[in-house]
Amino acid sequence: MNLSKYFKGAFLVMLASLVLSACATKKVGNQIQGDVYTGTDTVEYLASGVPDRVFFATNESVLTTASRDTLRKQAEWLRKNSKINIVLEGHADERGTREYNLALGERRANAAKDYLMTYGISGSRISVISYGKERPVDSGSNPLAWSKNRRSVTVKAN
Amino acid sequence: MIRFFNLLLVIFFSFFVKANALIEVDITRGNLNPLPIAVSPLSLDSKSNQELQKIFKKKNIGAEISSVVENNLKTSGLFNPLNKDAFLQKPDIAHLKPRFEDWALIKAQALITGKVKFQDEKLRVEFRLWDVLAGKEMMALAFTTVPTNWRRIGHIITDKVYERLTGEKGYFDTRIIYVAENGPKTKRIKKLAIMDQDGFNTKYLTLGNELVLTPRFNPTNQMVTYLSYFRNLPRVYLLDIETGVQEVVGDFPGMTFAPRFSPDGKKIIMSFAIDGNSDIYTMDLENRIVERITNHPSIDTSPSFSPDGKYICFNSDRSGYQQIYVMKNDGSNVKRISFGKGLYGTPVWSPRGDLIAFTKLHKGKFYIGVMRKDGSGERLLTENYYQEAPSWSPNGRVLIFYRETKSDSEGKGFSAKLWSIDLTGYNERLVITESDASDPSWSSLLSN
């Protein structure tokens, strides 16, 4: 969830010190941009070239440029496969209170839903579920793991 | 299903001797100076013992009941139960007439004695509380109940002693409902579980087939409201503990979550999320009327009524971040009350009405704290890597919450446990559970 601006400061300091020193953690820096996961470790594909998930910054439900790109690919794939319905599963990381995270997951999945709808996908084909922090994909307790867990995953419903 | 609330409790005689210079325990100052107290094993005649051994397979139920009392007193942090090896007087004789010099010699200031008898298939327990220094009886009570309730007798004795010595109601004859957890972090299995306040008599109310979260008791402890992912539809449910009957609360076209009962038990207050927005609603359990309480594009959740039912505290990110707000029960007069550094969540109103407990997140650390209902007097009780969701003991003196530990990239090192802490910030304790545990909720006193 929700430490974003508090955390961001600390994170920038951390990044700065990383640049100055280590290489081992440089990989982390390459996989997170401004707190959003940009790697592909956990990503699965709905079809060739169509990633199934988008990632969010701490406490945010704003879609990044990369997320919008992914969702446009999903929209295109959904237009071609008009019989497929989907579920958008919204998730939060473990650094927030359970109840708030349920709401945050719902907000994230709906951000993805709204974007798909503006690209012509009917709302009747999309259902939304939030898992809050209940279903992390990475069980680590570190900023990289948390960034992978702040996500909305598009899953075929039929 | 499980029948929990079938205690036949008869108070036979009850008289309080008012006298000067009797012992008192100040519960507002933490456990700096716990009162030395001797809990003499309850005496048990050999005929009763023979018959009771057939029922329990316990060597001496009198000693077992007194160790329930002893453990309760110790966990309260306010009492220091003395080692039995040092006791000079036999239990039966001490119960008739304690030789106060003997008890004073081992530095006991208070003494509990008692007697157990098995008669007409029932357990008859009497006990006395003595002021050792004044050489006086402070209280004498007797109870009759079915033998299987023997642990509850221990809890009720503790409540009576606590009340007599602190001047406030106890919290020992109570239960905790919580979520029992098992399995890897990515596929956690969660079940509703209920246990006595001291961790005994754990019963599981769901099988773990679906994810369940945030159970909370109604004021009479017979119903529980919680979130279930039954058929992958996260909705607030109502469960009757005695009959096992469950039902969905209301007919909402989206996720409902964060439920709690109103103080009169007639309504459930909860959040309903749709189209990316969570607002607070109530549903009347009698006439099923649903009312919308907040209407704001932010996330409004974790609502909790004041004990008089007139106000609601809740959590909202309408300022940009999670903060605590208070409003009237119709949703008017919304006021932000948390202004410290960091984020605030899970506000829950004290049963005394004066304080609100909360979770705070600041600089990567989680705190359990309390503030007055106007937001003043913020006090942080405990800091940790991750902890949240405080729930009050019925007397408003202790908070129970859950704490998670950090895990490595394989998920190793992760645990979720229940902890309790006094309102004073002292006496932080692990609450023993059979498995990992989270989302605790404290019942009210089962017997008054």
XYZ file of C-alpha atoms in Angstrom:
606
model
C 0.000 0.000 0.000
C 0.581 3.223 1.176
C 3.888 4.555 2.205
C 4.480 6.117 -1.156
C 5.710 9.624 -0.603
C 7.226 8.711 2.722
C 8.919 5.784 1.204
C 9.842 7.421 -2.073
C 12.198 9.792 -0.314
C 13.941 6.977 1.456
C 14.013 4.995 -1.739
C 15.669 7.759 -3.719
C 18.326 8.036 -1.046
C 18.781 4.303 -1.311
C 19.052 4.442 -5.100
C 21.567 7.244 -4.892
C 23.748 5.230 -2.575
C 23.396 2.236 -4.858
C 24.661 4.201 -7.813
C 27.656 5.185 -5.751
C 28.437 1.706 -4.546
C 27.075 -1.732 -5.205
C 26.537 -3.687 -8.373
C 24.656 -6.584 -6.819
C 21.638 -4.425 -6.133
C 21.889 -2.486 -9.367
C 19.682 -5.148 -10.900
C 16.917 -4.059 -8.540
C 17.231 -0.516 -9.778
C 16.817 -1.766 -13.340
C 13.622 -3.570 -12.448
C 11.951 -0.726 -10.581
C 11.347 2.738 -11.905
C 10.084 5.316 -9.443
C 8.713 2.514 -7.266
C 6.939 0.666 -10.128
C 8.069 -2.783 -11.206
C 9.324 -2.832 -14.788
C 10.773 -6.363 -14.945
C 9.224 -9.451 -16.479
C 9.951 -12.161 -13.846
C 6.356 -12.763 -12.873
C 4.647 -11.745 -16.096
C 2.658 -14.334 -18.011
C 1.174 -13.913 -21.467
C -2.460 -14.028 -22.583
C -1.199 -14.473 -26.143
C 2.105 -13.914 -27.839
C 3.193 -10.343 -27.023
C 0.232 -9.700 -24.712
C 1.427 -9.432 -21.088
C -1.190 -10.335 -18.472
C -0.405 -7.747 -15.791
C 0.329 -4.135 -14.976
C 2.165 -2.721 -11.944
C 1.584 0.210 -9.639
C 3.525 2.563 -7.407
C 3.038 2.320 -3.644
C -0.417 3.508 -2.626
C -1.206 4.490 -6.231
C -3.698 3.267 -8.787
C -2.448 5.485 -11.620
C -1.514 3.622 -14.807
C 2.028 4.212 -16.012
C 2.939 4.617 -19.688
C 4.099 0.996 -19.758
C 0.855 -0.158 -18.131
C -1.253 1.686 -20.685
C 0.809 0.094 -23.433
C 0.169 -3.376 -21.966
C -3.548 -2.685 -21.611
C -3.846 -1.477 -25.230
C -2.326 -4.804 -26.292
C -4.848 -6.608 -24.111
C -7.682 -4.554 -25.613
C -6.560 -5.421 -29.116
C -6.386 -9.109 -28.219
C -9.850 -8.919 -26.601
C -11.300 -7.264 -29.698
C -9.951 -10.125 -31.820
C -11.246 -12.728 -29.379
C -14.701 -11.376 -28.719
C -15.947 -14.515 -26.958
C -13.388 -14.271 -24.201
C -14.426 -12.659 -20.925
C -11.904 -11.598 -18.317
C -11.443 -11.092 -14.599
C -9.191 -8.290 -13.411
C -7.536 -9.259 -10.146
C -6.311 -6.275 -8.138
C -3.570 -6.694 -5.530
C -1.628 -4.689 -2.985
C 1.690 -5.278 -1.240
C 2.007 -6.443 2.372
C 2.959 -3.053 3.798
C -0.547 -1.834 4.476
C -3.536 -2.492 6.672
C -5.647 -5.373 5.400
C -8.910 -3.506 4.925
C -7.411 -0.509 3.159
C -5.503 -2.854 0.865
C -8.724 -4.586 -0.166
C -10.076 -1.226 -1.280
C -6.796 -0.346 -2.980
C -6.768 -3.607 -4.956
C -10.295 -2.900 -6.119
C -9.279 0.604 -7.180
C -6.290 -0.744 -9.152
C -8.298 -3.395 -10.988
C -10.882 -0.755 -11.882
C -8.201 1.575 -13.229
C -7.294 -1.235 -15.645
C -10.959 -1.906 -16.412
C -11.664 1.757 -17.218
C -8.714 1.845 -19.604
C -9.806 -1.318 -21.417
C -13.291 0.133 -21.743
C -11.991 3.345 -23.326
C -10.376 1.041 -25.889
C -13.710 -0.419 -26.788
C -14.012 -3.447 -24.534
C -17.516 -3.811 -23.135
C -17.784 -3.627 -19.354
C -20.020 -6.691 -19.482
C -17.021 -8.804 -20.480
C -14.976 -7.648 -17.512
C -15.396 -8.562 -13.868
C -13.225 -7.268 -11.088
C -12.007 -8.845 -7.859
C -9.665 -7.501 -5.216
C -7.411 -9.743 -3.180
C -5.823 -6.914 -1.231
C -2.553 -8.251 0.161
C -3.833 -11.830 0.435
C -2.243 -13.306 -2.686
C 1.293 -12.028 -3.196
C 3.173 -13.449 -6.157
C 6.553 -12.880 -4.471
C 6.789 -13.805 -0.783
C 9.848 -11.686 -0.062
C 9.807 -8.737 2.318
C 11.765 -6.260 0.225
C 10.977 -3.357 -2.124
C 11.416 -5.468 -5.275
C 9.004 -8.165 -4.044
C 6.484 -5.526 -2.986
C 6.676 -3.871 -6.409
C 5.837 -7.199 -8.115
C 2.879 -7.637 -5.794
C 1.286 -4.235 -6.483
C -0.485 -5.371 -9.614
C -3.629 -5.924 -11.619
C -3.680 -9.251 -13.432
C -5.946 -9.994 -16.366
C -7.208 -13.573 -16.255
C -9.390 -15.395 -18.784
C -12.784 -16.097 -17.232
C -13.917 -18.679 -19.785
C -22.582 -26.992 15.976
C -20.514 -26.102 18.941
C -22.498 -24.961 21.896
C -20.453 -22.415 23.699
C -22.802 -20.485 25.808
C -24.506 -23.091 27.905
C -22.976 -22.304 31.258
C -25.307 -22.761 34.153
C -23.909 -20.389 36.606
C -25.486 -19.849 39.952
C -24.008 -17.494 42.436
C -24.916 -18.911 45.810
C -23.732 -16.344 48.208
C -21.916 -13.170 47.715
C -20.941 -10.732 50.358
C -18.308 -8.108 50.335
C -16.748 -7.095 53.575
C -16.093 -3.413 53.585
C -13.141 -2.664 55.783
C -10.405 -0.120 56.049
C -6.906 -0.459 54.642
C -7.730 -3.206 52.181
C -5.385 -3.840 49.279
C -5.899 -2.010 46.022
C -4.197 -2.380 42.685
C -3.685 0.718 40.557
C -4.191 -0.343 36.950
C -3.332 2.998 35.432
C 0.400 2.793 36.066
C 1.610 -0.290 34.265
C 3.129 -3.337 35.828
C 6.000 -1.732 37.671
C 4.961 -3.223 40.951
C 2.778 -6.307 40.557
C 0.916 -7.332 43.709
C 2.306 -10.493 45.343
C -0.609 -12.901 45.574
C -0.806 -16.510 46.756
C -3.217 -18.735 44.858
C -3.691 -21.770 47.066
C -4.793 -24.855 45.087
C -8.538 -25.318 45.535
C -9.069 -28.160 47.962
C -10.827 -31.273 46.715
C -12.208 -34.115 48.846
C -11.125 -37.584 47.802
C -14.617 -38.820 46.918
C -15.228 -35.900 44.538
C -11.758 -36.333 43.134
C -12.381 -40.000 42.309
C -15.537 -39.180 40.409
C -14.039 -36.162 38.650
C -11.004 -38.149 37.570
C -13.357 -40.360 35.560
C -14.636 -37.301 33.699
C -11.418 -35.344 33.119
C -8.425 -37.610 33.457
C -6.918 -34.811 35.535
C -5.071 -35.620 38.728
C -6.622 -32.808 40.707
C -9.169 -30.457 39.155
C -8.902 -28.088 42.137
C -5.239 -27.487 41.396
C -6.040 -27.155 37.677
C -8.649 -24.446 38.284
C -6.289 -22.514 40.523
C -3.564 -22.652 37.894
C -6.006 -21.112 35.384
C -6.492 -18.283 37.909
C -2.765 -18.021 38.529
C -1.929 -17.819 34.829
C -4.605 -15.156 34.237
C -3.350 -13.033 37.107
C 0.208 -13.315 35.887
C -0.642 -12.394 32.285
C -2.510 -9.315 33.476
C 0.855 -7.942 34.552
C -0.731 -6.505 37.686
C -0.176 -9.505 39.939
C 2.760 -11.642 40.896
C 1.479 -15.123 41.819
C 3.878 -16.681 44.317
C 5.516 -20.074 43.984
C 3.338 -22.819 45.499
C 6.344 -24.698 46.872
C 6.673 -22.013 49.518
C 3.077 -22.383 50.776
C 2.984 -23.645 54.363
C -0.724 -24.205 54.895
C -2.725 -27.060 53.392
C -5.433 -25.899 50.927
C -8.438 -27.149 52.932
C -7.283 -25.590 56.180
C -6.258 -22.324 54.525
C -9.737 -22.061 53.035
C -11.379 -22.381 56.461
C -9.080 -20.066 58.303
C -5.779 -18.911 56.901
C -2.868 -18.493 59.276
C -2.052 -15.009 58.024
C 1.450 -14.980 59.545
C 2.417 -17.926 57.321
C 1.254 -16.107 54.192
C 2.816 -12.833 55.267
C 6.082 -14.690 55.757
C 6.263 -15.493 52.025
C 5.371 -11.847 51.276
C 1.862 -12.546 50.001
C -0.395 -9.508 50.271
C -3.478 -11.267 49.010
C -4.532 -14.899 49.197
C -7.054 -16.903 47.197
C -8.378 -20.131 48.696
C -11.204 -22.403 47.639
C -12.941 -25.722 47.621
C -14.306 -27.970 44.864
C -17.027 -30.552 45.312
C -18.726 -32.886 42.854
C -22.380 -33.136 43.717
C -25.479 -34.059 41.660
C -23.294 -34.395 38.541
C -22.284 -30.760 38.941
C -19.154 -28.974 39.935
C -19.574 -26.784 42.997
C -16.714 -24.354 43.485
C -16.350 -21.810 46.243
C -13.507 -19.400 46.770
C -12.400 -16.671 49.126
C -10.135 -13.701 48.689
C -8.180 -12.634 51.769
C -6.250 -9.511 52.685
C -3.197 -11.031 54.341
C -1.871 -7.919 56.063
C -5.244 -6.806 57.406
C -6.063 -10.425 58.272
C -9.523 -10.122 56.700
C -11.743 -11.839 54.181
C -12.465 -9.548 51.223
C -14.828 -11.699 49.212
C -16.476 -15.107 49.194
C -18.364 -16.600 46.251
C -19.615 -19.993 45.084
C -20.586 -21.306 41.645
C -22.240 -24.428 40.359
C -21.811 -25.566 36.777
C -21.416 -28.593 34.520
C -17.937 -30.116 34.951
C -16.825 -29.320 31.373
C -16.965 -25.623 32.260
C -14.157 -25.932 34.787
C -11.811 -23.548 32.965
C -14.536 -20.913 32.882
C -14.814 -21.157 36.663
C -11.126 -20.224 36.799
C -11.747 -17.259 34.511
C -14.762 -16.074 36.497
C -12.810 -16.308 39.767
C -10.066 -14.191 38.164
C -12.617 -11.624 37.002
C -14.064 -11.344 40.514
C -10.630 -11.008 42.119
C -9.484 -8.486 39.495
C -12.612 -6.422 39.983
C -12.360 -6.500 43.768
C -8.716 -5.447 43.759
C -8.616 -2.955 40.858
C -12.118 -1.533 41.036
C -12.678 -2.315 37.343
C -14.371 -5.177 35.539
C -12.124 -8.012 34.422
C -11.691 -9.489 30.957
C -10.842 -13.135 31.639
C -14.124 -14.929 30.998
C -13.925 -13.934 27.340
C -13.052 -15.383 23.956
C -11.014 -14.297 20.983
C -12.157 -14.889 17.437
C -9.362 -14.756 14.869
C -8.111 -16.059 11.554
C -5.925 -19.172 11.802
C -3.295 -19.253 9.055
C -1.312 -22.024 7.407
C 0.749 -22.620 4.304
C 3.046 -20.540 2.110
C 2.554 -16.793 1.869
C 1.473 -16.957 -1.770
C -1.243 -19.538 -1.053
C -2.182 -18.917 2.525
C -5.013 -21.031 3.920
C -7.205 -19.154 6.373
C -9.879 -20.416 8.755
C -12.069 -18.755 11.331
C -11.054 -19.874 14.799
C -12.322 -19.150 18.272
C -10.559 -19.718 21.575
C -10.661 -18.748 25.209
C -8.815 -15.548 26.032
C -5.917 -17.610 27.459
C -5.494 -19.638 24.262
C -7.339 -22.804 25.353
C -10.347 -24.553 23.784
C -9.593 -23.617 20.178
C -12.407 -24.460 17.747
C -12.391 -23.941 13.996
C -15.530 -22.488 12.475
C -14.621 -22.824 8.787
C -12.680 -25.482 6.906
C -10.265 -23.315 4.941
C -11.832 -23.928 1.532
C -12.237 -20.227 0.990
C -10.338 -17.186 2.139
C -11.845 -15.596 5.264
C -10.820 -12.326 6.917
C -11.618 -9.882 9.739
C -14.134 -11.715 11.975
C -15.886 -9.603 14.654
C -18.289 -10.559 17.447
C -21.700 -9.067 18.031
C -22.282 -7.624 21.534
C -23.749 -10.896 22.854
C -20.951 -12.999 21.298
C -23.373 -15.330 19.508
C -22.901 -13.921 16.047
C -19.825 -13.155 14.012
C -19.540 -10.935 10.973
C -16.604 -11.476 8.626
C -15.420 -11.348 5.033
C -15.518 -14.554 3.000
C -14.369 -15.227 -0.564
C -16.990 -17.978 -0.926
C -17.395 -18.724 -4.678
C -14.775 -16.058 -5.310
C -17.218 -13.309 -4.400
C -15.771 -11.332 -1.478
C -18.772 -10.441 0.665
C -19.581 -9.714 4.285
C -21.179 -12.697 6.004
C -23.016 -13.303 9.228
C -22.440 -16.518 11.150
C -24.468 -17.818 14.073
C -21.872 -19.578 16.207
C -24.363 -21.864 17.943
C -26.256 -23.086 14.885
C -23.510 -22.695 12.295
C -25.948 -20.950 9.955
C -24.261 -18.459 7.612
C -25.727 -15.810 5.362
C -24.518 -13.027 3.104
C -25.185 -9.560 4.491
C -27.197 -7.567 1.950
C -27.291 -7.852 -1.812
C -24.442 -5.730 -3.098
C -23.216 -5.849 -6.707
C -19.565 -5.778 -5.582
C -17.165 -6.431 -2.736
C -18.323 -5.699 0.801
C -15.672 -5.736 3.530
C -14.471 -4.329 6.868
C -17.638 -5.285 8.798
C -18.426 -4.567 12.442
C -21.584 -4.640 14.532
C -23.232 -1.543 15.939
C -23.071 -1.459 19.772
C -26.738 -2.542 20.030
C -26.038 -5.440 17.651
C -28.856 -4.427 15.315
C -26.778 -3.179 12.393
C -23.670 -4.122 10.527
C -21.442 -1.302 9.335
C -19.063 -2.060 6.451
C -17.480 -0.822 3.249
C -18.884 -1.475 -0.201
C -16.517 -1.128 -3.161
C -17.705 -0.516 -6.696
C -16.072 1.039 -9.772
C -12.902 1.748 -7.839
C -14.571 3.557 -4.966
C -15.203 2.320 -1.413
C -17.828 3.955 0.785
C -19.340 3.109 4.164
C -22.799 1.557 4.481
C -24.933 0.101 7.240
C -27.462 -2.669 7.020
C -30.208 -3.143 9.589
C -30.343 -6.862 10.376
C -34.048 -6.815 11.238
C -35.618 -4.943 8.330
C -32.652 -5.352 5.908
C -32.635 -1.645 5.124
C -29.305 -0.520 3.684
C -28.098 3.022 4.280
C -25.223 4.776 2.625
C -23.214 6.681 5.232
C -20.338 8.205 3.212
C -20.341 9.367 -0.399
C -16.860 10.379 -1.440
C -14.580 9.366 -4.336
C -11.837 8.394 -1.851
C -11.434 5.063 -0.073
C -13.556 5.084 3.095
C -13.155 1.962 5.186
C -12.535 0.359 8.613
C -15.605 1.935 10.263
C -16.198 1.520 13.999
C -19.074 2.879 16.113
C -18.641 4.761 19.375
C -20.076 2.706 22.280
C -23.164 4.983 22.468
C -23.754 4.423 18.733
C -23.866 8.158 18.001
C -20.551 8.468 16.162
C -18.457 6.495 13.692
C -14.700 6.624 13.335
C -13.247 5.451 10.028
C -10.272 5.469 7.741
C -10.189 7.577 4.561
C -7.568 8.679 2.049
C -9.550 11.771 1.007
C -6.632 13.977 2.073
C -4.351 11.983 -0.256
C -3.255 9.525 2.429
C -4.900 7.230 4.935
C -6.075 9.224 7.953
C -8.647 8.792 10.707
C -11.950 10.642 10.643
C -14.941 10.863 12.960
C -18.507 11.602 11.853
C -22.036 11.412 13.227
C -23.801 8.107 12.667
C -25.776 9.599 9.751
C -22.564 10.553 7.949
C -22.712 14.272 8.749
C -20.017 16.383 10.455
C -17.018 14.511 9.054
C -13.873 15.631 10.883
C -10.315 14.483 10.438
C -8.750 13.677 13.805
C -5.287 12.271 12.951
C -2.659 14.891 12.173
C 0.624 13.305 13.238
C 3.354 12.263 10.821
C 2.636 9.107 8.850
C -0.438 7.157 7.814
C -3.242 6.034 10.086
C -5.597 3.085 9.711
C -7.946 0.627 11.481
C -9.450 3.029 14.052
C -11.455 1.238 16.719
C -13.399 2.891 19.465
C -12.675 1.921 23.082
C -15.581 0.312 24.966
C -15.157 3.170 27.471
C -15.778 5.696 24.700
C -12.889 8.030 25.419
C -10.133 6.601 23.222
C -9.625 5.367 19.672
C -6.959 2.721 19.019
C -5.301 2.650 15.601
C -2.493 1.361 13.418
C 0.092 3.882 12.276
C 2.681 3.571 9.539
C 5.606 5.941 9.676
C 9.036 5.643 8.026
C 8.590 1.951 7.293
C 7.564 1.011 10.849
C 4.141 0.035 12.124
C 2.753 1.216 15.452
C -0.275 0.423 17.567
C -1.429 3.555 19.332
C -4.318 5.362 20.957
C -5.662 8.894 20.741
C -8.620 10.694 22.263
C -11.760 10.867 20.165
C -10.886 14.432 19.147
C -7.430 13.295 17.997
C -5.513 14.788 20.906
C -3.171 12.912 23.232
C -1.767 10.489 20.629
C 0.280 7.793 22.363
C 2.149 5.025 20.518
C 2.227 1.800 22.527
C 4.389 -0.466 20.392
C 6.625 -0.274 17.315
C 7.390 -3.172 14.978
C 8.192 -4.248 11.433
C 4.533 -5.028 10.776
C 1.529 -5.018 13.080
C -2.054 -3.848 12.797
C -5.719 -4.227 13.657
C -6.029 -3.642 17.428
C -9.115 -4.914 19.260
C -10.055 -3.850 22.802
C -10.562 -6.041 25.840
C -14.112 -5.471 27.119
C -12.856 -3.326 30.020
C -10.808 -1.124 27.676
C -7.507 -1.877 29.426
C -5.782 -4.226 26.976
C -5.405 -4.333 23.189
C -4.932 -7.463 21.121
C -3.511 -7.183 17.579
C -1.471 -9.218 15.109
C 2.131 -8.938 14.089
C 3.934 -10.296 11.021
C 7.643 -10.924 10.662
C 9.868 -10.198 7.690
C 10.564 -12.990 5.238
C 13.434 -13.651 2.853
C 12.881 -13.991 -0.900
C 11.740 -17.616 -0.481
C 9.212 -16.531 2.116
C 11.229 -18.053 4.953
C 11.035 -16.358 8.314
C 7.450 -15.288 7.850
C 5.047 -15.655 10.750
C 1.816 -14.057 11.894
C 1.049 -14.060 15.614
C -1.347 -12.472 18.068
C 0.043 -10.094 20.682
C -1.486 -8.122 23.499
C -0.394 -4.962 25.247
C -1.770 -2.884 28.100
C -3.112 0.572 27.443
C -0.218 1.764 29.609
C 2.241 0.517 26.975
C 3.531 -2.122 29.382
C 3.020 -5.867 29.505
C 3.440 -6.741 25.823
C 2.780 -10.468 25.405
C 2.603 -13.125 22.735
C -0.817 -14.782 22.760
C -0.266 -18.493 22.147
C -2.288 -19.954 19.270
C -2.231 -23.422 17.708
C -1.152 -22.047 14.329
C -0.214 -18.681 12.862
C -2.946 -16.156 13.539
C -4.245 -12.722 12.527
C -7.258 -10.392 12.716
C -8.123 -10.989 16.399
C -11.364 -9.699 17.863
C -12.106 -9.761 21.575
C -15.542 -10.791 22.848
C -17.402 -9.035 25.643
C -17.605 -10.719 29.066
C -19.468 -14.007 28.653
C -20.999 -13.798 32.117
C -21.604 -10.641 34.022
